[in-house]
Amino acid sequence: MLHLRMIVPNEATPAVTELIESTVGTTHLVVLSGAARSPAGDVVLCDVAREAGDELLKGLRELRIDQVGSIAVDDIGLTLSERAVTAEKEAPGEPADAVIWEQLTGATHEESTLSVTYVAFMALATMIAACGVVLDNAVLIVGAMAVGPEFGPLAGVCTAMVRRAPRLAARSLIALLVGFAVAIAATTLFSLGMDAFDLFSRDRLDAERPNTSFIWQPDPFSFVVALLAGAAGVLSLTSAKSGALVGVAISVTTVPAGANAAVALAYGDLGQMWGSIEQLLLNLLGIMLAGVLTLYGQKLLWRTQRGRWHRPSRKGR
């Protein structure tokens, strides 16, 4: 379930409480009159089944509570309450299938911010992958995949396209493109420095690399894996199964492809460089395509479930 804490102007409290009471799947309504100081107003608390959360948030925004007051939403790990059990049973669908669009938009907005930390993670992940490329070390490649933060902007693009939010789309694309550009540039300089210390060499790059040669040799399987990973990544975000993102991160050759492109560029190997760039773009396209289709599919599934659901009476609750 979700826990909502709202600051509501006194004159809007009746409308808010009426909305909460008329939304199936809500319970534990508490009104603390005049408890809020900044902004001044009433504090309204309630719990809502995840399946009904998006509907309730939409109604609260229509009442402009996000503008004249505030709305805070927390996931509840454990609730020992018969009322909570009843509310979840009354709510339509299953919790795992519900998408809280406001929560998803907020999460992807935060993850797709072009910050120093984000760029640093991108550069460090790409440098680790560069070491894995030169050493033909699959462990380093997997480690670099796990460190890379690029799925945040990718998810942001997918969410923005489904929600028709051009600002979020532009923000996410800028973070994605700038992040990879800076990471590749930094890794190219890193490769030249490693070569100066005789730690990297052209011979290592040109040698047979059975564990990492796939990075710059894209094939149909690359696109298929990107599609599957994109769908799994978006599902992990919408269902709050964030642990699955680790598996997504180490299944797609994005950061390693950028690293191979950087090392190849440092040695003037344009063939490997363009092959790596092609692999990178192919994977990014596959992830975004699958992410958008998955979100649209979830949206359609949820509308179908709600269409079959008959709203029960809340009298006696």
PDB file of C-alpha atoms in Angstrom:
ATOM      1  CA  MET A   1       0.000   0.000   0.000  1.00  0.00           C
ATOM      2  CA  LEU A   2       0.891   3.661  -0.261  1.00  0.00           C
ATOM      3  CA  HIS A   3       0.781   6.250   2.500  1.00  0.00           C
ATOM      4  CA  LEU A   4      -0.206   9.801   1.570  1.00  0.00           C
ATOM      5  CA  ARG A   5       0.550  12.850   3.687  1.00  0.00           C
ATOM      6  CA  MET A   6      -1.040  16.072   2.471  1.00  0.00           C
ATOM      7  CA  ILE A   7      -1.069  19.693   3.562  1.00  0.00           C
ATOM      8  CA  VAL A   8      -4.430  21.079   2.524  1.00  0.00           C
ATOM      9  CA  PRO A   9      -5.862  24.610   2.824  1.00  0.00           C
ATOM     10  CA  ASN A  10      -8.730  24.609   5.323  1.00  0.00           C
ATOM     11  CA  GLU A  11     -11.331  25.462   2.702  1.00  0.00           C
ATOM     12  CA  ALA A  12     -10.229  22.539   0.494  1.00  0.00           C
ATOM     13  CA  THR A  13     -10.245  19.873   3.210  1.00  0.00           C
ATOM     14  CA  PRO A  14     -13.911  18.840   2.717  1.00  0.00           C
ATOM     15  CA  ALA A  15     -13.328  18.233  -1.012  1.00  0.00           C
ATOM     16  CA  VAL A  16     -10.153  16.266  -0.309  1.00  0.00           C
ATOM     17  CA  THR A  17     -11.739  14.052   2.323  1.00  0.00           C
ATOM     18  CA  GLU A  18     -14.742  13.455   0.070  1.00  0.00           C
ATOM     19  CA  LEU A  19     -12.409  12.413  -2.756  1.00  0.00           C
ATOM     20  CA  ILE A  20     -10.513  10.026  -0.475  1.00  0.00           C
ATOM     21  CA  GLU A  21     -13.678   8.486   0.928  1.00  0.00           C
ATOM     22  CA  SER A  22     -15.154   8.001  -2.567  1.00  0.00           C
ATOM     23  CA  THR A  23     -11.995   6.323  -3.929  1.00  0.00           C
ATOM     24  CA  VAL A  24     -12.165   2.572  -3.524  1.00  0.00           C
ATOM     25  CA  GLY A  25      -8.996   1.151  -1.971  1.00  0.00           C
ATOM     26  CA  THR A  26      -8.423   3.900   0.612  1.00  0.00           C
ATOM     27  CA  THR A  27      -8.497   3.620   4.397  1.00  0.00           C
ATOM     28  CA  HIS A  28      -6.991   5.002   7.614  1.00  0.00           C
ATOM     29  CA  LEU A  29      -8.116   8.574   6.888  1.00  0.00           C
ATOM     30  CA  VAL A  30      -6.848  11.095   9.452  1.00  0.00           C
ATOM     31  CA  VAL A  31      -7.466  14.867   9.480  1.00  0.00           C
ATOM     32  CA  LEU A  32      -5.373  17.079  11.762  1.00  0.00           C
ATOM     33  CA  SER A  33      -7.127  20.434  11.665  1.00  0.00           C
ATOM     34  CA  GLY A  34      -4.787  23.427  11.593  1.00  0.00           C
ATOM     35  CA  ALA A  35      -1.695  21.300  12.215  1.00  0.00           C
ATOM     36  CA  ALA A  36       0.287  22.614   9.249  1.00  0.00           C
ATOM     37  CA  ARG A  37       2.279  25.846   9.534  1.00  0.00           C
ATOM     38  CA  SER A  38       4.184  26.175   6.237  1.00  0.00           C
ATOM     39  CA  PRO A  39       2.007  26.317   4.264  1.00  0.00           C
ATOM     40  CA  ALA A  40      -0.775  26.871   6.748  1.00  0.00           C
ATOM     41  CA  GLY A  41      -3.658  24.424   6.666  1.00  0.00           C
ATOM     42  CA  ASP A  42      -4.801  20.973   7.692  1.00  0.00           C
ATOM     43  CA  VAL A  43      -2.726  17.795   7.580  1.00  0.00           C
ATOM     44  CA  VAL A  44      -4.585  14.938   5.900  1.00  0.00           C
ATOM     45  CA  LEU A  45      -3.240  11.379   6.111  1.00  0.00           C
ATOM     46  CA  CYS A  46      -4.518   8.237   4.443  1.00  0.00           C
ATOM     47  CA  ASP A  47      -3.455   4.853   3.112  1.00  0.00           C
ATOM     48  CA  VAL A  48      -4.390   3.686  -0.368  1.00  0.00           C
ATOM     49  CA  ALA A  49      -3.952   0.425  -2.219  1.00  0.00           C
ATOM     50  CA  ARG A  50      -1.294   0.715  -4.905  1.00  0.00           C
ATOM     51  CA  GLU A  51      -3.876  -0.167  -7.544  1.00  0.00           C
ATOM     52  CA  ALA A  52      -5.947   2.906  -6.646  1.00  0.00           C
ATOM     53  CA  GLY A  53      -3.035   5.244  -6.037  1.00  0.00           C
ATOM     54  CA  ASP A  54      -2.840   6.748  -9.514  1.00  0.00           C
ATOM     55  CA  GLU A  55      -6.553   7.559  -9.550  1.00  0.00           C
ATOM     56  CA  LEU A  56      -6.355   9.263  -6.163  1.00  0.00           C
ATOM     57  CA  LEU A  57      -3.276  11.297  -7.085  1.00  0.00           C
ATOM     58  CA  LYS A  58      -4.941  12.400 -10.309  1.00  0.00           C
ATOM     59  CA  GLY A  59      -7.970  13.604  -8.355  1.00  0.00           C
ATOM     60  CA  LEU A  60      -5.811  15.468  -5.848  1.00  0.00           C
ATOM     61  CA  ARG A  61      -3.966  17.242  -8.644  1.00  0.00           C
ATOM     62  CA  GLU A  62      -7.286  18.204 -10.218  1.00  0.00           C
ATOM     63  CA  LEU A  63      -8.091  19.864  -6.876  1.00  0.00           C
ATOM     64  CA  ARG A  64      -4.725  21.678  -7.213  1.00  0.00           C
ATOM     65  CA  ILE A  65      -3.485  20.366  -3.869  1.00  0.00           C
ATOM     66  CA  ASP A  66       0.026  20.047  -5.337  1.00  0.00           C
ATOM     67  CA  GLN A  67      -0.061  23.802  -6.034  1.00  0.00           C
ATOM     68  CA  VAL A  68      -1.793  25.212  -2.959  1.00  0.00           C
ATOM     69  CA  GLY A  69      -0.466  22.640  -0.500  1.00  0.00           C
ATOM     70  CA  SER A  70       1.641  19.514  -0.797  1.00  0.00           C
ATOM     71  CA  ILE A  71       1.352  15.774  -1.451  1.00  0.00           C
ATOM     72  CA  ALA A  72       3.930  13.281  -0.158  1.00  0.00           C
ATOM     73  CA  VAL A  73       3.745   9.583  -1.043  1.00  0.00           C
ATOM     74  CA  ASP A  74       5.582   6.722   0.700  1.00  0.00           C
ATOM     75  CA  ASP A  75       5.558   2.979   0.069  1.00  0.00           C
ATOM     76  CA  ILE A  76       4.390   1.003   3.092  1.00  0.00           C
ATOM     77  CA  GLY A  77       6.495  -2.061   3.713  1.00  0.00           C
ATOM     78  CA  LEU A  78       4.185  -3.649   6.260  1.00  0.00           C
ATOM     79  CA  THR A  79       0.678  -2.847   7.502  1.00  0.00           C
ATOM     80  CA  LEU A  80      -1.068  -4.960  10.153  1.00  0.00           C
ATOM     81  CA  SER A  81      -4.670  -3.936   9.632  1.00  0.00           C
ATOM     82  CA  GLU A  82      -7.844  -5.710   8.564  1.00  0.00           C
ATOM     83  CA  ARG A  83      -9.033  -2.451   7.008  1.00  0.00           C
ATOM     84  CA  ALA A  84      -5.915  -2.358   4.841  1.00  0.00           C
ATOM     85  CA  VAL A  85      -6.556  -5.947   3.713  1.00  0.00           C
ATOM     86  CA  THR A  86     -10.152  -5.048   2.848  1.00  0.00           C
ATOM     87  CA  ALA A  87      -9.070  -1.923   0.953  1.00  0.00           C
ATOM     88  CA  GLU A  88      -6.598  -3.927  -1.156  1.00  0.00           C
ATOM     89  CA  LYS A  89      -9.269  -6.520  -1.948  1.00  0.00           C
ATOM     90  CA  GLU A  90     -11.716  -3.812  -3.058  1.00  0.00           C
ATOM     91  CA  ALA A  91      -9.178  -2.045  -5.282  1.00  0.00           C
ATOM     92  CA  PRO A  92      -9.123  -3.107  -8.941  1.00  0.00           C
ATOM     93  CA  GLY A  93      -6.402  -5.322 -10.391  1.00  0.00           C
ATOM     94  CA  GLU A  94      -3.189  -6.511  -8.783  1.00  0.00           C
ATOM     95  CA  PRO A  95      -0.601  -4.309  -7.008  1.00  0.00           C
ATOM     96  CA  ALA A  96       2.250  -5.590  -9.192  1.00  0.00           C
ATOM     97  CA  ASP A  97       0.399  -4.504 -12.356  1.00  0.00           C
ATOM     98  CA  ALA A  98      -0.383  -0.981 -11.158  1.00  0.00           C
ATOM     99  CA  VAL A  99       1.667   1.929 -12.478  1.00  0.00           C
ATOM    100  CA  ILE A 100       1.902   5.061 -10.341  1.00  0.00           C
ATOM    101  CA  TRP A 101       2.630   7.475 -13.172  1.00  0.00           C
ATOM    102  CA  GLU A 102       3.461  10.427 -10.942  1.00  0.00           C
ATOM    103  CA  GLN A 103       5.932   8.277  -9.010  1.00  0.00           C
ATOM    104  CA  LEU A 104       7.476   6.942 -12.226  1.00  0.00           C
ATOM    105  CA  THR A 105       7.819  10.430 -13.678  1.00  0.00           C
ATOM    106  CA  GLY A 106       9.424  11.710 -10.480  1.00  0.00           C
ATOM    107  CA  ALA A 107      11.874   8.806 -10.316  1.00  0.00           C
ATOM    108  CA  THR A 108      12.954   9.073 -13.943  1.00  0.00           C
ATOM    109  CA  HIS A 109      13.218  12.864 -13.666  1.00  0.00           C
ATOM    110  CA  GLU A 110      15.650  12.490 -10.784  1.00  0.00           C
ATOM    111  CA  GLU A 111      17.649   9.703 -12.451  1.00  0.00           C
ATOM    112  CA  SER A 112      17.977  11.638 -15.715  1.00  0.00           C
ATOM    113  CA  THR A 113      19.456  14.792 -14.204  1.00  0.00           C
ATOM    114  CA  LEU A 114      22.716  15.834 -15.849  1.00  0.00           C
ATOM    115  CA  SER A 115      24.837  16.192 -12.715  1.00  0.00           C
ATOM    116  CA  VAL A 116      28.517  15.926 -11.896  1.00  0.00           C
ATOM    117  CA  THR A 117      27.854  12.652 -10.086  1.00  0.00           C
ATOM    118  CA  TYR A 118      26.022  11.171 -13.080  1.00  0.00           C
ATOM    119  CA  VAL A 119      28.802  12.134 -15.499  1.00  0.00           C
ATOM    120  CA  ALA A 120      31.440  10.841 -13.067  1.00  0.00           C
ATOM    121  CA  PHE A 121      29.729   7.450 -12.854  1.00  0.00           C
ATOM    122  CA  MET A 122      29.486   7.315 -16.658  1.00  0.00           C
ATOM    123  CA  ALA A 123      33.172   8.135 -17.081  1.00  0.00           C
ATOM    124  CA  LEU A 124      34.327   5.721 -14.377  1.00  0.00           C
ATOM    125  CA  ALA A 125      32.169   2.895 -15.729  1.00  0.00           C
ATOM    126  CA  THR A 126      33.536   3.468 -19.228  1.00  0.00           C
ATOM    127  CA  MET A 127      37.129   3.499 -17.977  1.00  0.00           C
ATOM    128  CA  ILE A 128      36.566   0.226 -16.128  1.00  0.00           C
ATOM    129  CA  ALA A 129      35.103  -1.230 -19.312  1.00  0.00           C
ATOM    130  CA  ALA A 130      38.140   0.010 -21.258  1.00  0.00           C
ATOM    131  CA  CYS A 131      40.385  -2.030 -18.960  1.00  0.00           C
ATOM    132  CA  GLY A 132      38.132  -5.010 -19.548  1.00  0.00           C
ATOM    133  CA  VAL A 133      38.296  -4.524 -23.315  1.00  0.00           C
ATOM    134  CA  VAL A 134      42.086  -4.348 -23.452  1.00  0.00           C
ATOM    135  CA  LEU A 135      42.549  -7.261 -21.036  1.00  0.00           C
ATOM    136  CA  ASP A 136      39.695  -9.264 -22.593  1.00  0.00           C
ATOM    137  CA  ASN A 137      38.348  -9.613 -19.054  1.00  0.00           C
ATOM    138  CA  ALA A 138      34.628 -10.404 -18.867  1.00  0.00           C
ATOM    139  CA  VAL A 139      34.509  -9.711 -15.113  1.00  0.00           C
ATOM    140  CA  LEU A 140      35.566  -6.101 -15.637  1.00  0.00           C
ATOM    141  CA  ILE A 141      33.025  -5.726 -18.441  1.00  0.00           C
ATOM    142  CA  VAL A 142      30.211  -6.964 -16.188  1.00  0.00           C
ATOM    143  CA  GLY A 143      31.397  -4.675 -13.402  1.00  0.00           C
ATOM    144  CA  ALA A 144      31.353  -1.686 -15.730  1.00  0.00           C
ATOM    145  CA  MET A 145      27.837  -2.556 -16.867  1.00  0.00           C
ATOM    146  CA  ALA A 146      26.637  -2.617 -13.263  1.00  0.00           C
ATOM    147  CA  VAL A 147      28.253   0.749 -12.455  1.00  0.00           C
ATOM    148  CA  GLY A 148      26.879   2.586 -15.505  1.00  0.00           C
ATOM    149  CA  PRO A 149      23.878   4.863 -14.696  1.00  0.00           C
ATOM    150  CA  GLU A 150      22.593   5.152 -18.272  1.00  0.00           C
ATOM    151  CA  PHE A 151      19.306   3.321 -17.710  1.00  0.00           C
ATOM    152  CA  GLY A 152      17.916   6.307 -15.778  1.00  0.00           C
ATOM    153  CA  PRO A 153      17.888   8.654 -18.810  1.00  0.00           C
ATOM    154  CA  LEU A 154      16.712   5.800 -21.045  1.00  0.00           C
ATOM    155  CA  ALA A 155      13.732   5.205 -18.752  1.00  0.00           C
ATOM    156  CA  GLY A 156      13.157   8.956 -18.690  1.00  0.00           C
ATOM    157  CA  VAL A 157      12.878   9.055 -22.486  1.00  0.00           C
ATOM    158  CA  CYS A 158      10.414   6.147 -22.478  1.00  0.00           C
ATOM    159  CA  THR A 159       8.255   7.700 -19.753  1.00  0.00           C
ATOM    160  CA  ALA A 160       8.290  11.106 -21.460  1.00  0.00           C
ATOM    161  CA  MET A 161       7.166   9.644 -24.779  1.00  0.00           C
ATOM    162  CA  VAL A 162       4.248   7.783 -23.204  1.00  0.00           C
ATOM    163  CA  ARG A 163       3.221  10.736 -21.026  1.00  0.00           C
ATOM    164  CA  ARG A 164       3.868  13.250 -23.820  1.00  0.00           C
ATOM    165  CA  ALA A 165       6.248  15.269 -21.673  1.00  0.00           C
ATOM    166  CA  PRO A 166       8.684  17.003 -24.070  1.00  0.00           C
ATOM    167  CA  ARG A 167      10.685  18.668 -21.287  1.00  0.00           C
ATOM    168  CA  LEU A 168      11.425  15.351 -19.581  1.00  0.00           C
ATOM    169  CA  ALA A 169      12.298  13.826 -22.966  1.00  0.00           C
ATOM    170  CA  ALA A 170      14.723  16.623 -23.793  1.00  0.00           C
ATOM    171  CA  ARG A 171      16.253  16.509 -20.313  1.00  0.00           C
ATOM    172  CA  SER A 172      16.776  12.744 -20.532  1.00  0.00           C
ATOM    173  CA  LEU A 173      18.212  12.823 -24.063  1.00  0.00           C
ATOM    174  CA  ILE A 174      20.641  15.570 -23.117  1.00  0.00           C
ATOM    175  CA  ALA A 175      21.799  13.603 -20.070  1.00  0.00           C
ATOM    176  CA  LEU A 176      22.198  10.457 -22.176  1.00  0.00           C
ATOM    177  CA  LEU A 177      24.093  12.078 -25.049  1.00  0.00           C
ATOM    178  CA  VAL A 178      26.277  14.359 -22.948  1.00  0.00           C
ATOM    179  CA  GLY A 179      27.025  11.539 -20.518  1.00  0.00           C
ATOM    180  CA  PHE A 180      28.246   9.193 -23.256  1.00  0.00           C
ATOM    181  CA  ALA A 181      30.134  11.966 -25.076  1.00  0.00           C
ATOM    182  CA  VAL A 182      32.020  13.004 -21.943  1.00  0.00           C
ATOM    183  CA  ALA A 183      32.640   9.393 -20.941  1.00  0.00           C
ATOM    184  CA  ILE A 184      34.052   8.465 -24.359  1.00  0.00           C
ATOM    185  CA  ALA A 185      36.225  11.584 -24.462  1.00  0.00           C
ATOM    186  CA  ALA A 186      37.532  10.969 -20.940  1.00  0.00           C
ATOM    187  CA  THR A 187      38.191   7.305 -21.688  1.00  0.00           C
ATOM    188  CA  THR A 188      40.077   8.200 -24.867  1.00  0.00           C
ATOM    189  CA  LEU A 189      42.415  10.390 -22.805  1.00  0.00           C
ATOM    190  CA  PHE A 190      42.583   7.656 -20.179  1.00  0.00           C
ATOM    191  CA  SER A 191      43.596   5.138 -22.864  1.00  0.00           C
ATOM    192  CA  LEU A 192      46.340   7.414 -24.159  1.00  0.00           C
ATOM    193  CA  GLY A 193      47.634   7.816 -20.605  1.00  0.00           C
ATOM    194  CA  MET A 194      47.581   4.058 -20.026  1.00  0.00           C
ATOM    195  CA  ASP A 195      49.442   3.577 -23.314  1.00  0.00           C
ATOM    196  CA  ALA A 196      52.102   6.058 -22.190  1.00  0.00           C
ATOM    197  CA  PHE A 197      52.680   3.883 -19.120  1.00  0.00           C
ATOM    198  CA  ASP A 198      52.761   0.800 -21.351  1.00  0.00           C
ATOM    199  CA  LEU A 199      49.636  -0.629 -19.727  1.00  0.00           C
ATOM    200  CA  PHE A 200      47.526  -0.455 -22.906  1.00  0.00           C
ATOM    201  CA  SER A 201      48.825  -1.323 -26.364  1.00  0.00           C
ATOM    202  CA  ARG A 202      47.577  -1.536 -29.936  1.00  0.00           C
ATOM    203  CA  ASP A 203      48.587  -5.192 -30.027  1.00  0.00           C
ATOM    204  CA  ARG A 204      46.217  -5.986 -27.163  1.00  0.00           C
ATOM    205  CA  LEU A 205      43.379  -4.212 -28.965  1.00  0.00           C
ATOM    206  CA  ASP A 206      44.020  -6.042 -32.250  1.00  0.00           C
ATOM    207  CA  ALA A 207      44.575  -9.458 -30.639  1.00  0.00           C
ATOM    208  CA  GLU A 208      41.877 -12.114 -30.556  1.00  0.00           C
ATOM    209  CA  ARG A 209      39.486 -11.293 -27.748  1.00  0.00           C
ATOM    210  CA  PRO A 210      37.036 -14.189 -27.405  1.00  0.00           C
ATOM    211  CA  ASN A 211      35.399 -12.709 -24.296  1.00  0.00           C
ATOM    212  CA  THR A 212      34.876  -9.151 -25.544  1.00  0.00           C
ATOM    213  CA  SER A 213      35.021  -9.127 -29.361  1.00  0.00           C
ATOM    214  CA  PHE A 214      31.197  -9.095 -29.479  1.00  0.00           C
ATOM    215  CA  ILE A 215      31.279  -5.521 -28.175  1.00  0.00           C
ATOM    216  CA  TRP A 216      32.189  -4.042 -31.559  1.00  0.00           C
ATOM    217  CA  GLN A 217      30.519  -6.663 -33.755  1.00  0.00           C
ATOM    218  CA  PRO A 218      26.761  -6.029 -33.545  1.00  0.00           C
ATOM    219  CA  ASP A 219      24.370  -8.708 -34.774  1.00  0.00           C
ATOM    220  CA  PRO A 220      20.616  -9.425 -34.559  1.00  0.00           C
ATOM    221  CA  PHE A 221      21.061 -10.921 -31.091  1.00  0.00           C
ATOM    222  CA  SER A 222      22.315  -7.547 -29.848  1.00  0.00           C
ATOM    223  CA  PHE A 223      18.995  -5.932 -30.737  1.00  0.00           C
ATOM    224  CA  VAL A 224      16.948  -8.827 -29.343  1.00  0.00           C
ATOM    225  CA  VAL A 225      18.760  -8.674 -25.993  1.00  0.00           C
ATOM    226  CA  ALA A 226      18.318  -4.891 -25.890  1.00  0.00           C
ATOM    227  CA  LEU A 227      14.565  -5.300 -26.445  1.00  0.00           C
ATOM    228  CA  LEU A 228      14.265  -7.879 -23.682  1.00  0.00           C
ATOM    229  CA  ALA A 229      16.387  -5.824 -21.285  1.00  0.00           C
ATOM    230  CA  GLY A 230      14.420  -2.663 -22.012  1.00  0.00           C
ATOM    231  CA  ALA A 231      11.120  -4.379 -21.221  1.00  0.00           C
ATOM    232  CA  ALA A 232      12.542  -5.930 -18.040  1.00  0.00           C
ATOM    233  CA  GLY A 233      14.022  -2.616 -16.908  1.00  0.00           C
ATOM    234  CA  VAL A 234      10.781  -0.692 -17.285  1.00  0.00           C
ATOM    235  CA  LEU A 235       8.822  -3.445 -15.530  1.00  0.00           C
ATOM    236  CA  SER A 236      11.285  -3.318 -12.645  1.00  0.00           C
ATOM    237  CA  LEU A 237      10.660   0.418 -12.269  1.00  0.00           C
ATOM    238  CA  THR A 238       6.877   0.341 -12.500  1.00  0.00           C
ATOM    239  CA  SER A 239       6.504  -2.634 -10.147  1.00  0.00           C
ATOM    240  CA  ALA A 240       9.057  -1.307  -7.612  1.00  0.00           C
ATOM    241  CA  LYS A 241      11.273  -4.342  -8.233  1.00  0.00           C
ATOM    242  CA  SER A 242      14.394  -2.185  -8.355  1.00  0.00           C
ATOM    243  CA  GLY A 243      16.689  -5.131  -7.689  1.00  0.00           C
ATOM    244  CA  ALA A 244      15.970  -6.407 -11.192  1.00  0.00           C
ATOM    245  CA  LEU A 245      17.707  -3.336 -12.609  1.00  0.00           C
ATOM    246  CA  VAL A 246      21.064  -4.883 -11.750  1.00  0.00           C
ATOM    247  CA  GLY A 247      20.295  -7.773 -14.081  1.00  0.00           C
ATOM    248  CA  VAL A 248      19.218  -5.347 -16.778  1.00  0.00           C
ATOM    249  CA  ALA A 249      22.392  -3.310 -16.369  1.00  0.00           C
ATOM    250  CA  ILE A 250      24.697  -6.272 -16.931  1.00  0.00           C
ATOM    251  CA  SER A 251      22.799  -7.645 -19.909  1.00  0.00           C
ATOM    252  CA  VAL A 252      23.151  -4.804 -22.388  1.00  0.00           C
ATOM    253  CA  THR A 253      26.355  -3.683 -24.099  1.00  0.00           C
ATOM    254  CA  THR A 254      26.101   0.103 -23.820  1.00  0.00           C
ATOM    255  CA  VAL A 255      28.945   1.274 -21.577  1.00  0.00           C
ATOM    256  CA  PRO A 256      31.379  -1.411 -22.891  1.00  0.00           C
ATOM    257  CA  ALA A 257      30.596  -0.391 -26.462  1.00  0.00           C
ATOM    258  CA  GLY A 258      31.399   3.212 -25.605  1.00  0.00           C
ATOM    259  CA  ALA A 259      34.619   2.077 -23.945  1.00  0.00           C
ATOM    260  CA  ASN A 260      35.710   0.037 -26.964  1.00  0.00           C
ATOM    261  CA  ALA A 261      34.969   3.021 -29.193  1.00  0.00           C
ATOM    262  CA  ALA A 262      37.162   5.216 -26.989  1.00  0.00           C
ATOM    263  CA  VAL A 263      40.108   2.800 -26.958  1.00  0.00           C
ATOM    264  CA  ALA A 264      39.823   2.258 -30.714  1.00  0.00           C
ATOM    265  CA  LEU A 265      39.714   6.019 -31.239  1.00  0.00           C
ATOM    266  CA  ALA A 266      42.845   6.445 -29.144  1.00  0.00           C
ATOM    267  CA  TYR A 267      44.698   4.088 -31.530  1.00  0.00           C
ATOM    268  CA  GLY A 268      43.039   5.381 -34.705  1.00  0.00           C
ATOM    269  CA  ASP A 269      41.219   2.091 -35.380  1.00  0.00           C
ATOM    270  CA  LEU A 270      38.167   3.523 -37.112  1.00  0.00           C
ATOM    271  CA  GLY A 271      36.771   0.095 -37.995  1.00  0.00           C
ATOM    272  CA  GLN A 272      36.418  -0.969 -34.362  1.00  0.00           C
ATOM    273  CA  MET A 273      35.311   2.500 -33.363  1.00  0.00           C
ATOM    274  CA  TRP A 274      32.388   2.625 -35.791  1.00  0.00           C
ATOM    275  CA  GLY A 275      31.468  -0.976 -35.018  1.00  0.00           C
ATOM    276  CA  SER A 276      31.305  -0.082 -31.323  1.00  0.00           C
ATOM    277  CA  ILE A 277      29.248   3.051 -31.998  1.00  0.00           C
ATOM    278  CA  GLU A 278      26.840   0.969 -34.083  1.00  0.00           C
ATOM    279  CA  GLN A 279      26.540  -1.524 -31.217  1.00  0.00           C
ATOM    280  CA  LEU A 280      25.914   1.314 -28.773  1.00  0.00           C
ATOM    281  CA  LEU A 281      23.213   2.965 -30.891  1.00  0.00           C
ATOM    282  CA  LEU A 282      21.557  -0.378 -31.631  1.00  0.00           C
ATOM    283  CA  ASN A 283      21.279  -1.169 -27.933  1.00  0.00           C
ATOM    284  CA  LEU A 284      20.025   2.290 -26.996  1.00  0.00           C
ATOM    285  CA  LEU A 285      17.363   2.110 -29.707  1.00  0.00           C
ATOM    286  CA  GLY A 286      16.271  -1.373 -28.634  1.00  0.00           C
ATOM    287  CA  ILE A 287      15.961  -0.399 -24.981  1.00  0.00           C
ATOM    288  CA  MET A 288      13.928   2.736 -25.725  1.00  0.00           C
ATOM    289  CA  LEU A 289      11.641   0.953 -28.195  1.00  0.00           C
ATOM    290  CA  ALA A 290      10.932  -1.881 -25.767  1.00  0.00           C
ATOM    291  CA  GLY A 291      10.480   0.545 -22.873  1.00  0.00           C
ATOM    292  CA  VAL A 292       7.895   2.625 -24.715  1.00  0.00           C
ATOM    293  CA  LEU A 293       5.979  -0.448 -25.907  1.00  0.00           C
ATOM    294  CA  THR A 294       6.032  -1.924 -22.398  1.00  0.00           C
ATOM    295  CA  LEU A 295       4.633   1.246 -20.831  1.00  0.00           C
ATOM    296  CA  TYR A 296       1.910   1.498 -23.482  1.00  0.00           C
ATOM    297  CA  GLY A 297       1.105  -2.177 -22.887  1.00  0.00           C
ATOM    298  CA  GLN A 298       0.806  -1.610 -19.148  1.00  0.00           C
ATOM    299  CA  LYS A 299      -1.405   1.398 -19.750  1.00  0.00           C
ATOM    300  CA  LEU A 300      -3.711  -0.617 -22.013  1.00  0.00           C
ATOM    301  CA  LEU A 301      -3.765  -3.573 -19.601  1.00  0.00           C
ATOM    302  CA  TRP A 302      -4.706  -1.329 -16.694  1.00  0.00           C
ATOM    303  CA  ARG A 303      -7.497   0.368 -18.647  1.00  0.00           C
ATOM    304  CA  THR A 304      -8.855  -3.056 -19.595  1.00  0.00           C
ATOM    305  CA  GLN A 305      -8.808  -4.206 -15.973  1.00  0.00           C
ATOM    306  CA  ARG A 306     -10.533  -1.045 -14.799  1.00  0.00           C
ATOM    307  CA  GLY A 307     -13.139  -1.408 -17.555  1.00  0.00           C
ATOM    308  CA  ARG A 308     -14.084  -4.830 -16.193  1.00  0.00           C
ATOM    309  CA  TRP A 309     -14.149  -3.613 -12.609  1.00  0.00           C
ATOM    310  CA  HIS A 310     -17.476  -2.673 -11.041  1.00  0.00           C
ATOM    311  CA  ARG A 311     -17.077   0.041  -8.428  1.00  0.00           C
ATOM    312  CA  PRO A 312     -18.618  -1.271  -5.168  1.00  0.00           C
ATOM    313  CA  SER A 313     -20.427   0.908  -2.714  1.00  0.00           C
ATOM    314  CA  ARG A 314     -18.361   2.339   0.103  1.00  0.00           C
ATOM    315  CA  LYS A 315     -21.236   2.681   2.529  1.00  0.00           C
ATOM    316  CA  GLY A 316     -20.431   1.265   5.877  1.00  0.00           C
ATOM    317  CA  ARG A 317     -16.678   1.708   5.457  1.00  0.00           C
TER     318      ARG A 317
END
